[in-house]
mmCIF file of C-alpha atoms in Angstrom:
data_model
loop_
_atom_site.group_PDB
_atom_site.id
_atom_site.type_symbol
_atom_site.label_atom_id
_atom_site.label_comp_id
_atom_site.label_asym_id
_atom_site.label_seq_id
_atom_site.Cartn_x
_atom_site.Cartn_y
_atom_site.Cartn_z
ATOM 1 C CA MET A 1 27.492 -15.840 19.789
ATOM 2 C CA LEU A 2 23.996 -14.922 20.924
ATOM 3 C CA LEU A 3 22.590 -11.470 20.299
ATOM 4 C CA PRO A 4 20.786 -9.687 23.182
ATOM 5 C CA PHE A 5 17.351 -10.741 21.923
ATOM 6 C CA GLU A 6 18.358 -14.442 21.842
ATOM 7 C CA LEU A 7 18.381 -14.773 25.630
ATOM 8 C CA LYS A 8 16.043 -17.718 26.035
ATOM 9 C CA PHE A 9 15.508 -19.748 22.916
ATOM 10 C CA GLY A 10 17.747 -18.273 20.196
ATOM 11 C CA ILE A 11 16.918 -17.550 16.563
ATOM 12 C CA GLY A 12 15.081 -20.507 15.060
ATOM 13 C CA GLN A 13 15.118 -22.338 18.422
ATOM 14 C CA GLN A 14 11.965 -20.944 19.986
ATOM 15 C CA ARG A 15 9.591 -23.360 21.678
ATOM 16 C CA LEU A 16 6.071 -23.690 20.302
ATOM 17 C CA THR A 17 2.715 -23.076 21.923
ATOM 18 C CA GLY A 18 -0.222 -25.389 21.578
ATOM 19 C CA HIS A 19 -1.097 -23.426 18.444
ATOM 20 C CA ASP A 20 2.348 -24.044 16.895
ATOM 21 C CA ARG A 21 3.276 -20.399 17.358
ATOM 22 C CA PRO A 22 6.789 -19.636 18.645
ATOM 23 C CA VAL A 23 7.182 -18.096 22.098
ATOM 24 C CA PHE A 24 9.871 -15.410 22.334
ATOM 25 C CA GLU A 25 11.576 -13.333 24.958
ATOM 26 C CA THR A 26 10.523 -10.184 23.105
ATOM 27 C CA GLN A 27 13.194 -7.491 23.360
ATOM 28 C CA THR A 28 12.766 -3.761 22.739
ATOM 29 C CA ILE A 29 15.739 -1.732 21.574
ATOM 30 C CA GLN A 30 15.930 2.020 21.198
ATOM 31 C CA ALA A 31 16.721 3.668 17.880
ATOM 32 C CA ALA A 32 17.644 7.095 19.273
ATOM 33 C CA ASP A 33 20.755 8.952 18.075
ATOM 34 C CA ASP A 34 23.446 6.927 19.847
ATOM 35 C CA ASP A 35 21.591 3.625 19.382
ATOM 36 C CA PHE A 36 20.560 4.127 15.757
ATOM 37 C CA LYS A 37 23.262 2.004 14.107
ATOM 38 C CA ASN A 38 22.947 -0.782 16.649
ATOM 39 C CA ALA A 39 19.165 -0.919 16.211
ATOM 40 C CA VAL A 40 19.533 -1.114 12.438
ATOM 41 C CA ARG A 41 22.184 -3.824 12.695
ATOM 42 C CA GLU A 42 20.198 -6.047 15.063
ATOM 43 C CA ALA A 43 16.961 -5.656 13.083
ATOM 44 C CA VAL A 44 18.693 -6.530 9.814
ATOM 45 C CA THR A 45 20.397 -9.544 11.414
ATOM 46 C CA LEU A 46 17.009 -10.959 12.404
ATOM 47 C CA LEU A 47 15.375 -10.154 9.067
ATOM 48 C CA ARG A 48 18.192 -11.898 7.191
ATOM 49 C CA ALA A 49 17.719 -14.912 9.460
ATOM 50 C CA GLY A 50 14.088 -15.155 8.359
ATOM 51 C CA GLU A 51 12.572 -13.667 11.513
ATOM 52 C CA VAL A 52 10.017 -10.871 11.937
ATOM 53 C CA VAL A 53 10.719 -7.507 13.580
ATOM 54 C CA ALA A 54 8.389 -4.688 14.664
ATOM 55 C CA LEU A 55 9.581 -1.506 12.966
ATOM 56 C CA PRO A 56 8.553 2.152 13.181
ATOM 57 C CA THR A 57 7.074 3.868 10.142
ATOM 58 C CA GLU A 58 5.615 7.348 9.800
ATOM 59 C CA THR A 59 2.091 5.854 9.739
ATOM 60 C CA VAL A 60 1.945 3.087 12.376
ATOM 61 C CA TYR A 61 4.394 0.466 13.630
ATOM 62 C CA GLY A 62 4.748 -2.394 11.145
ATOM 63 C CA LEU A 63 5.620 -6.062 11.559
ATOM 64 C CA GLY A 64 8.335 -6.578 8.978
ATOM 65 C CA ALA A 65 9.720 -9.631 7.191
ATOM 66 C CA ASP A 66 11.879 -10.214 4.119
ATOM 67 C CA ALA A 67 9.257 -9.972 1.363
ATOM 68 C CA PHE A 68 11.131 -12.491 -0.805
ATOM 69 C CA ASN A 69 11.203 -15.129 1.960
ATOM 70 C CA PRO A 70 7.837 -16.979 2.102
ATOM 71 C CA GLU A 71 8.699 -18.707 5.388
ATOM 72 C CA ALA A 72 9.444 -15.342 7.019
ATOM 73 C CA VAL A 73 6.231 -13.843 5.616
ATOM 74 C CA ALA A 74 4.297 -16.803 7.011
ATOM 75 C CA LYS A 75 5.570 -15.831 10.473
ATOM 76 C CA VAL A 76 3.954 -12.397 10.038
ATOM 77 C CA PHE A 77 0.567 -14.022 9.418
ATOM 78 C CA ALA A 78 1.084 -16.377 12.376
ATOM 79 C CA ALA A 79 2.152 -13.683 14.856
ATOM 80 C CA LYS A 80 -0.791 -11.457 13.904
ATOM 81 C CA GLU A 81 -3.270 -14.325 13.483
ATOM 82 C CA ARG A 82 -4.005 -12.688 10.154
ATOM 83 C CA PRO A 83 -6.013 -14.627 7.543
ATOM 84 C CA SER A 84 -3.982 -15.590 4.495
ATOM 85 C CA PHE A 85 -6.494 -13.956 2.143
ATOM 86 C CA ASP A 86 -5.564 -10.469 3.414
ATOM 87 C CA PRO A 87 -2.545 -9.201 1.385
ATOM 88 C CA LEU A 88 0.444 -7.312 2.778
ATOM 89 C CA ILE A 89 2.095 -4.042 1.781
ATOM 90 C CA VAL A 90 5.625 -4.337 0.421
ATOM 91 C CA HIS A 91 8.038 -1.543 1.357
ATOM 92 C CA ILE A 92 10.989 -0.709 -0.876
ATOM 93 C CA GLY A 93 14.186 1.058 0.127
ATOM 94 C CA SER A 94 14.440 3.262 -2.960
ATOM 95 C CA VAL A 95 12.439 4.099 -6.079
ATOM 96 C CA THR A 96 14.868 2.070 -8.181
ATOM 97 C CA ASP A 97 13.750 -1.031 -6.249
ATOM 98 C CA LEU A 98 10.199 -0.721 -7.564
ATOM 99 C CA LYS A 99 11.051 -2.827 -10.614
ATOM 100 C CA SER A 100 12.024 -5.733 -8.338
ATOM 101 C CA VAL A 101 8.494 -6.064 -6.900
ATOM 102 C CA ALA A 102 6.147 -4.573 -9.513
ATOM 103 C CA ILE A 103 5.702 -4.252 -13.256
ATOM 104 C CA VAL A 104 4.486 -0.788 -14.224
ATOM 105 C CA PRO A 105 2.378 -0.871 -17.429
ATOM 106 C CA ASP A 106 3.328 1.703 -20.049
ATOM 107 C CA GLU A 107 -0.137 3.276 -20.017
ATOM 108 C CA ILE A 108 0.217 4.342 -16.367
ATOM 109 C CA SER A 109 3.993 4.797 -16.110
ATOM 110 C CA ASP A 110 3.837 8.610 -16.394
ATOM 111 C CA THR A 111 1.163 8.772 -13.691
ATOM 112 C CA VAL A 112 3.122 6.440 -11.409
ATOM 113 C CA ASN A 113 6.249 8.548 -11.860
ATOM 114 C CA ARG A 114 4.349 11.728 -11.017
ATOM 115 C CA LEU A 115 2.811 10.207 -7.890
ATOM 116 C CA ILE A 116 6.164 8.835 -6.749
ATOM 117 C CA SER A 117 7.835 12.182 -7.325
ATOM 118 C CA GLU A 118 5.178 13.972 -5.266
ATOM 119 C CA PHE A 119 4.418 11.511 -2.452
ATOM 120 C CA TRP A 120 7.360 9.106 -2.001
ATOM 121 C CA PRO A 121 8.859 8.502 0.403
ATOM 122 C CA GLY A 122 5.589 8.838 2.265
ATOM 123 C CA PRO A 123 2.213 7.327 3.190
ATOM 124 C CA LEU A 124 0.897 6.494 -0.295
ATOM 125 C CA THR A 125 0.598 2.846 -1.366
ATOM 126 C CA LEU A 126 0.176 1.965 -5.035
ATOM 127 C CA ILE A 127 -1.432 -1.255 -6.258
ATOM 128 C CA LEU A 128 0.451 -2.471 -9.324
ATOM 129 C CA PRO A 129 0.917 -5.726 -11.264
ATOM 130 C CA LYS A 130 3.282 -7.856 -9.199
ATOM 131 C CA HIS A 131 6.719 -9.069 -10.230
ATOM 132 C CA PRO A 132 6.981 -12.894 -10.436
ATOM 133 C CA ASP A 133 9.646 -12.841 -7.692
ATOM 134 C CA VAL A 134 7.097 -11.672 -5.096
ATOM 135 C CA PRO A 135 5.732 -14.757 -3.292
ATOM 136 C CA ASP A 136 2.018 -15.409 -3.696
ATOM 137 C CA LEU A 137 1.663 -15.454 0.098
ATOM 138 C CA VAL A 138 2.540 -11.748 0.213
ATOM 139 C CA THR A 139 -0.215 -10.837 -2.239
ATOM 140 C CA SER A 140 -2.682 -13.505 -1.075
ATOM 141 C CA GLY A 141 -2.581 -14.987 -4.563
ATOM 142 C CA LEU A 142 -3.549 -11.739 -6.259
ATOM 143 C CA PRO A 143 -1.783 -10.700 -9.496
ATOM 144 C CA THR A 144 -1.132 -7.278 -7.957
ATOM 145 C CA VAL A 145 1.132 -6.025 -5.185
ATOM 146 C CA ALA A 146 0.626 -3.104 -2.793
ATOM 147 C CA VAL A 147 3.886 -1.151 -2.593
ATOM 148 C CA ARG A 148 5.207 2.008 -0.988
ATOM 149 C CA GLN A 149 8.408 3.656 0.258
ATOM 150 C CA SER A 150 8.357 4.641 3.926
ATOM 151 C CA ALA A 151 9.559 8.082 4.978
ATOM 152 C CA HIS A 152 10.646 6.997 8.463
ATOM 153 C CA PRO A 153 14.461 7.293 8.810
ATOM 154 C CA VAL A 154 14.778 4.109 10.896
ATOM 155 C CA PHE A 155 12.648 2.007 8.581
ATOM 156 C CA ARG A 156 14.446 3.399 5.531
ATOM 157 C CA ALA A 157 17.860 2.644 7.025
ATOM 158 C CA ILE A 158 16.830 -0.943 7.800
ATOM 159 C CA ASN A 159 15.278 -1.341 4.347
ATOM 160 C CA LYS A 160 18.451 -0.068 2.690
ATOM 161 C CA GLU A 161 20.832 -2.150 4.825
ATOM 162 C CA LEU A 162 18.773 -5.302 4.252
ATOM 163 C CA GLY A 163 18.882 -4.677 0.512
ATOM 164 C CA ARG A 164 15.537 -6.395 -0.015
ATOM 165 C CA PRO A 165 11.893 -5.311 0.134
ATOM 166 C CA ILE A 166 10.112 -5.638 3.466
ATOM 167 C CA ALA A 167 6.551 -6.924 3.771
ATOM 168 C CA ALA A 168 5.045 -5.120 6.760
ATOM 169 C CA PRO A 169 1.430 -4.883 7.894
ATOM 170 C CA SER A 170 0.622 -3.123 11.160
ATOM 171 C CA ALA A 171 2.269 -4.694 14.229
ATOM 172 C CA ASN A 172 -0.890 -5.762 16.063
ATOM 173 C CA ARG A 173 -3.093 -8.788 16.294
ATOM 174 C CA PHE A 174 -5.465 -9.037 13.377
ATOM 175 C CA GLY A 175 -8.428 -6.674 13.491
ATOM 176 C CA ARG A 176 -7.185 -4.838 16.580
ATOM 177 C CA ILE A 177 -6.154 -1.208 17.077
ATOM 178 C CA SER A 178 -3.061 -0.320 15.076
ATOM 179 C CA PRO A 179 -0.017 0.558 17.237
ATOM 180 C CA THR A 180 1.527 4.021 17.075
ATOM 181 C CA SER A 181 4.167 3.387 19.755
ATOM 182 C CA ALA A 182 6.539 0.593 20.743
ATOM 183 C CA SER A 183 4.656 0.088 24.008
ATOM 184 C CA ALA A 184 1.440 -0.517 22.057
ATOM 185 C CA VAL A 185 3.261 -3.119 19.939
ATOM 186 C CA SER A 186 4.442 -4.822 23.118
ATOM 187 C CA LYS A 187 0.876 -5.035 24.437
ATOM 188 C CA GLU A 188 -0.209 -6.681 21.198
ATOM 189 C CA LEU A 189 2.679 -8.975 20.311
ATOM 190 C CA ASP A 190 4.825 -9.554 23.398
ATOM 191 C CA GLY A 191 6.036 -13.146 23.340
ATOM 192 C CA ARG A 192 5.070 -13.543 19.679
ATOM 193 C CA ILE A 193 8.021 -11.777 18.054
ATOM 194 C CA PRO A 194 11.730 -11.483 18.905
ATOM 195 C CA LEU A 195 12.309 -7.738 18.574
ATOM 196 C CA ILE A 196 10.652 -4.318 18.667
ATOM 197 C CA VAL A 197 12.616 -1.316 17.402
ATOM 198 C CA ASP A 198 11.487 1.720 19.397
ATOM 199 C CA ALA A 199 11.743 5.082 17.643
ATOM 200 C CA GLY A 200 9.030 6.912 19.561
ATOM 201 C CA ALA A 201 5.541 7.852 18.415
ATOM 202 C CA CYS A 202 4.532 7.714 14.753
ATOM 203 C CA SER A 203 4.154 11.088 13.052
ATOM 204 C CA GLU A 204 1.033 10.354 10.963
ATOM 205 C CA GLY A 205 -0.924 7.940 13.161
ATOM 206 C CA LEU A 206 -3.040 6.465 10.336
ATOM 207 C CA GLU A 207 -2.164 3.742 7.852
ATOM 208 C CA SER A 208 -1.171 4.763 4.336
ATOM 209 C CA THR A 209 -3.605 5.758 1.618
ATOM 210 C CA ILE A 210 -4.013 2.927 -0.914
ATOM 211 C CA ILE A 211 -4.968 3.474 -4.556
ATOM 212 C CA SER A 212 -5.002 1.607 -7.833
ATOM 213 C CA ILE A 213 -4.732 3.412 -11.165
ATOM 214 C CA GLU A 214 -7.083 3.076 -14.133
ATOM 215 C CA PRO A 215 -5.837 4.820 -17.306
ATOM 216 C CA ARG A 216 -8.158 6.802 -19.569
ATOM 217 C CA GLU A 217 -7.385 7.771 -23.128
ATOM 218 C CA GLY A 218 -6.991 11.552 -23.397
ATOM 219 C CA LYS A 219 -8.121 12.140 -19.803
ATOM 220 C CA LYS A 220 -6.650 12.094 -16.336
ATOM 221 C CA PRO A 221 -6.552 8.584 -14.863
ATOM 222 C CA ILE A 222 -9.032 7.313 -12.302
ATOM 223 C CA PHE A 223 -7.642 6.535 -8.865
ATOM 224 C CA ARG A 224 -9.617 3.814 -7.094
ATOM 225 C CA LEU A 225 -9.417 4.607 -3.390
ATOM 226 C CA HIS A 226 -9.021 1.273 -1.613
ATOM 227 C CA ARG A 227 -8.215 2.842 1.768
ATOM 228 C CA ALA A 228 -8.321 6.463 2.881
ATOM 229 C CA GLY A 229 -5.226 7.701 4.698
ATOM 230 C CA PRO A 230 -2.829 10.613 5.252
ATOM 231 C CA ILE A 231 -2.618 11.429 1.520
ATOM 232 C CA THR A 232 -6.058 12.914 1.010
ATOM 233 C CA LYS A 233 -8.490 12.920 -1.892
ATOM 234 C CA GLU A 234 -7.838 16.629 -2.292
ATOM 235 C CA GLN A 235 -4.102 16.021 -2.730
ATOM 236 C CA LEU A 236 -4.621 13.227 -5.251
ATOM 237 C CA GLN A 237 -7.090 15.176 -7.374
ATOM 238 C CA ALA A 238 -4.249 17.190 -8.896
ATOM 239 C CA PHE A 239 -3.112 13.996 -10.629
ATOM 240 C CA GLY A 240 -6.345 12.155 -11.416
ATOM 241 C CA LYS A 241 -10.000 11.595 -10.639
ATOM 242 C CA VAL A 242 -10.488 9.923 -7.250
ATOM 243 C CA GLU A 243 -13.288 7.387 -6.862
ATOM 244 C CA LYS A 244 -14.005 5.277 -3.797
ATOM 245 C CA LEU A 245 -14.035 1.545 -4.367
ATOM 246 C CA LYS A 246 -17.693 0.555 -4.521
ATOM 247 C CA GLN A 247 -17.587 -2.987 -3.159
ATOM 248 C CA VAL A 248 -15.146 -5.090 -1.181
ATOM 249 C CA SER A 249 -15.333 -8.866 -0.927
ATOM 250 C CA ALA A 250 -15.182 -9.969 2.701
ATOM 251 C CA ASP A 251 -13.175 -13.084 1.828
ATOM 252 C CA GLN A 252 -11.006 -11.712 -0.975
ATOM 253 C CA PRO A 253 -9.957 -8.080 -0.476
ATOM 254 C CA LEU A 254 -8.016 -6.443 -3.316
ATOM 255 C CA ALA A 255 -5.743 -4.522 -0.945
ATOM 256 C CA PRO A 256 -4.671 -4.513 2.717
ATOM 257 C CA GLY A 257 -6.943 -2.996 5.375
ATOM 258 C CA GLN A 258 -10.208 -3.334 3.479
ATOM 259 C CA LEU A 259 -12.161 -5.737 5.659
ATOM 260 C CA PRO A 260 -15.420 -4.296 7.072
ATOM 261 C CA SER A 261 -14.429 -4.996 10.702
ATOM 262 C CA HIS A 262 -10.955 -3.712 11.481
ATOM 263 C CA TYR A 263 -8.908 -1.411 13.752
ATOM 264 C CA ALA A 264 -11.227 -2.371 16.600
ATOM 265 C CA PRO A 265 -10.831 -2.199 20.388
ATOM 266 C CA LEU A 266 -11.956 -5.173 22.463
ATOM 267 C CA THR A 267 -14.472 -2.839 24.117
ATOM 268 C CA PRO A 268 -17.538 -2.395 21.860
ATOM 269 C CA LEU A 269 -17.483 0.935 20.014
ATOM 270 C CA ILE A 270 -20.513 2.832 18.756
ATOM 271 C CA LEU A 271 -20.200 5.609 16.161
ATOM 272 C CA LEU A 272 -23.038 8.116 16.502
ATOM 273 C CA GLU A 273 -24.436 10.240 13.703
ATOM 274 C CA SER A 274 -26.257 12.632 16.065
ATOM 275 C CA PRO A 275 -26.657 13.067 19.854
ATOM 276 C CA THR A 276 -30.238 11.774 19.698
ATOM 277 C CA ASP A 277 -28.999 8.390 18.467
ATOM 278 C CA PHE A 278 -27.469 7.524 21.843
ATOM 279 C CA LYS A 279 -29.619 5.077 23.838
ATOM 280 C CA PRO A 280 -27.636 4.069 26.958
ATOM 281 C CA GLU A 281 -28.423 0.857 28.814
ATOM 282 C CA PRO A 282 -28.856 1.133 32.592
ATOM 283 C CA GLY A 283 -25.843 0.135 34.653
ATOM 284 C CA LYS A 284 -23.337 0.257 31.808
ATOM 285 C CA LYS A 285 -20.222 2.429 31.850
ATOM 286 C CA TYR A 286 -19.827 4.578 28.752
ATOM 287 C CA GLY A 287 -16.892 6.685 27.606
ATOM 288 C CA LEU A 288 -17.022 9.430 24.971
ATOM 289 C CA LEU A 289 -14.421 9.622 22.227
ATOM 290 C CA SER A 290 -14.754 13.288 21.321
ATOM 291 C CA TYR A 291 -13.201 15.395 18.572
ATOM 292 C CA LYS A 292 -12.405 18.571 20.539
ATOM 293 C CA GLY A 293 -13.277 17.542 24.099
ATOM 294 C CA GLU A 294 -16.019 18.212 26.628
ATOM 295 C CA ASP A 295 -15.908 22.029 26.369
ATOM 296 C CA ASP A 296 -16.609 21.967 22.619
ATOM 297 C CA SER A 297 -18.711 18.833 22.120
ATOM 298 C CA PRO A 298 -22.494 18.684 21.602
ATOM 299 C CA TYR A 299 -22.270 15.121 22.933
ATOM 300 C CA ALA A 300 -20.627 15.925 26.284
ATOM 301 C CA ASP A 301 -23.863 16.828 28.080
ATOM 302 C CA ILE A 302 -26.123 14.040 26.821
ATOM 303 C CA HIS A 303 -24.820 11.510 29.372
ATOM 304 C CA ASP A 304 -22.864 11.223 32.584
ATOM 305 C CA TRP A 305 -19.780 9.756 30.908
ATOM 306 C CA GLU A 306 -17.238 7.679 32.836
ATOM 307 C CA MET A 307 -14.529 9.435 30.832
ATOM 308 C CA ILE A 308 -14.182 11.802 27.904
ATOM 309 C CA GLU A 309 -11.106 11.659 25.689
ATOM 310 C CA ALA A 310 -10.427 14.224 22.950
ATOM 311 C CA LEU A 311 -8.716 13.552 19.625
ATOM 312 C CA SER A 312 -7.717 17.194 19.240
ATOM 313 C CA PRO A 313 -8.302 18.905 22.615
ATOM 314 C CA GLY A 314 -9.841 22.327 22.126
ATOM 315 C CA SER A 315 -8.269 23.051 18.736
ATOM 316 C CA GLY A 316 -10.147 20.642 16.468
ATOM 317 C CA LYS A 317 -7.248 19.963 14.103
ATOM 318 C CA LEU A 318 -7.695 16.912 11.893
ATOM 319 C CA ALA A 319 -3.948 16.244 11.684
ATOM 320 C CA GLU A 320 -3.721 16.041 15.484
ATOM 321 C CA ALA A 321 -6.861 13.900 15.605
ATOM 322 C CA ALA A 322 -5.341 11.452 13.116
ATOM 323 C CA ILE A 323 -2.153 11.140 15.152
ATOM 324 C CA ARG A 324 -4.073 10.585 18.413
ATOM 325 C CA LEU A 325 -6.843 8.302 17.086
ATOM 326 C CA PHE A 326 -5.355 4.867 17.791
ATOM 327 C CA PHE A 327 -3.597 6.045 20.961
ATOM 328 C CA THR A 328 -6.881 7.378 22.374
ATOM 329 C CA MET A 329 -8.866 4.330 21.314
ATOM 330 C CA ARG A 330 -6.341 2.083 23.055
ATOM 331 C CA LEU A 331 -6.434 4.267 26.207
ATOM 332 C CA MET A 332 -10.215 3.940 26.390
ATOM 333 C CA ASP A 333 -10.072 0.236 25.594
ATOM 334 C CA GLU A 334 -7.967 -0.275 28.726
ATOM 335 C CA ALA A 335 -10.193 1.834 31.004
ATOM 336 C CA GLY A 336 -12.704 -0.853 31.988
ATOM 337 C CA LEU A 337 -15.632 0.638 30.062
ATOM 338 C CA ASP A 338 -18.606 -1.342 28.814
ATOM 339 C CA CYS A 339 -18.813 0.729 25.651
ATOM 340 C CA ILE A 340 -16.934 3.480 23.793
ATOM 341 C CA VAL A 341 -19.117 6.069 22.069
ATOM 342 C CA ALA A 342 -17.489 8.042 19.260
ATOM 343 C CA GLU A 343 -18.830 11.283 17.907
ATOM 344 C CA PRO A 344 -18.550 11.931 14.145
ATOM 345 C CA LEU A 345 -16.086 14.217 12.375
ATOM 346 C CA SER A 346 -16.533 16.221 9.211
ATOM 347 C CA GLU A 347 -15.558 14.025 6.246
ATOM 348 C CA THR A 348 -13.167 16.419 4.574
ATOM 349 C CA GLY A 349 -9.419 15.981 4.197
ATOM 350 C CA LEU A 350 -8.077 13.644 6.894
ATOM 351 C CA GLY A 351 -11.578 13.398 8.342
ATOM 352 C CA VAL A 352 -12.390 10.847 5.629
ATOM 353 C CA ALA A 353 -9.668 8.486 6.868
ATOM 354 C CA ILE A 354 -10.539 8.998 10.544
ATOM 355 C CA MET A 355 -14.224 8.272 9.942
ATOM 356 C CA ASP A 356 -13.253 5.209 7.880
ATOM 357 C CA ARG A 357 -11.322 3.799 10.862
ATOM 358 C CA LEU A 358 -14.137 4.609 13.309
ATOM 359 C CA ARG A 359 -16.746 2.923 11.089
ATOM 360 C CA ARG A 360 -14.637 -0.234 10.783
ATOM 361 C CA ALA A 361 -13.948 -0.225 14.536
ATOM 362 C CA SER A 362 -17.695 -0.081 15.208
ATOM 363 C CA VAL A 363 -18.523 -3.127 13.089
ATOM 364 C CA ARG A 364 -19.031 -6.301 15.121
ATOM 365 C CA GLU A 365 -18.833 -9.655 13.380
#
């Protein structure tokens, strides 16, 4: 008996493109109140069959696969066109599942327990020594695994029903803007995956904070900040000393989302430090990605912009800006501009993570 998303080729029977990538009739199912159980059931059926499914999390939509199934994980890399040296985050259904994917050293166990108690389920990813059962493909051959517990009720229900950890990077093509809605996933991966579970917009809008833990005798541990995110430096400082990772290898990152060029629109993006830095080229169409909008921006009057989009219209709230960042970037990317110009934000709290994404989006390889 075929499920609704098996209309054309069926599970495991998809035809291949010239690049040996399956072509699907991608289906989107709702996970609202009346459809919740059905969405969970269909997603779990596919995951158990070794397929990939786009799932909502509180950060961004993720492309999930059974983390213990290397063939399923390989489909994640193929659908995203993600290089195999870039590791994935593993999501667990409950804290008790941590021991199935990671080995917590005694010297940091108290710290890990405190962080879990404070921030899980939620957007904090911990880098820990990996359990031997985690396939090397998931960790890109690294001896560590990035792990977190999602707070999204749909993702958690699917994780629990599956009974296995889920490897899930963002549900977009590699290096592109992360999706915060099911429609954005569809624009990125339609025809590449069998199913998208639609649970509306993501509540955080930025990928999780990623840290590793370095113990210190008689002192608070050092948290190496591999990626800034919704859990801020200020929040983490209650539990340890936060230090930004000094150097990242372009061909061997130690954690997901660390590559210099990432989260980028197809339209070139420039991040300005001051209004005087803007040097427009004649005949080009420029759009301004503003923090508060044209009524409160020192950048609004320096050019006759084709469009101005605000991250937090009028109010200047970093939480709203974080939620709207990828949505607004995608909107401007589809507007036919020659260039997107982003104004800077104050690098405090969530502003650190937002500026991190804008800097990576502005890097051109």
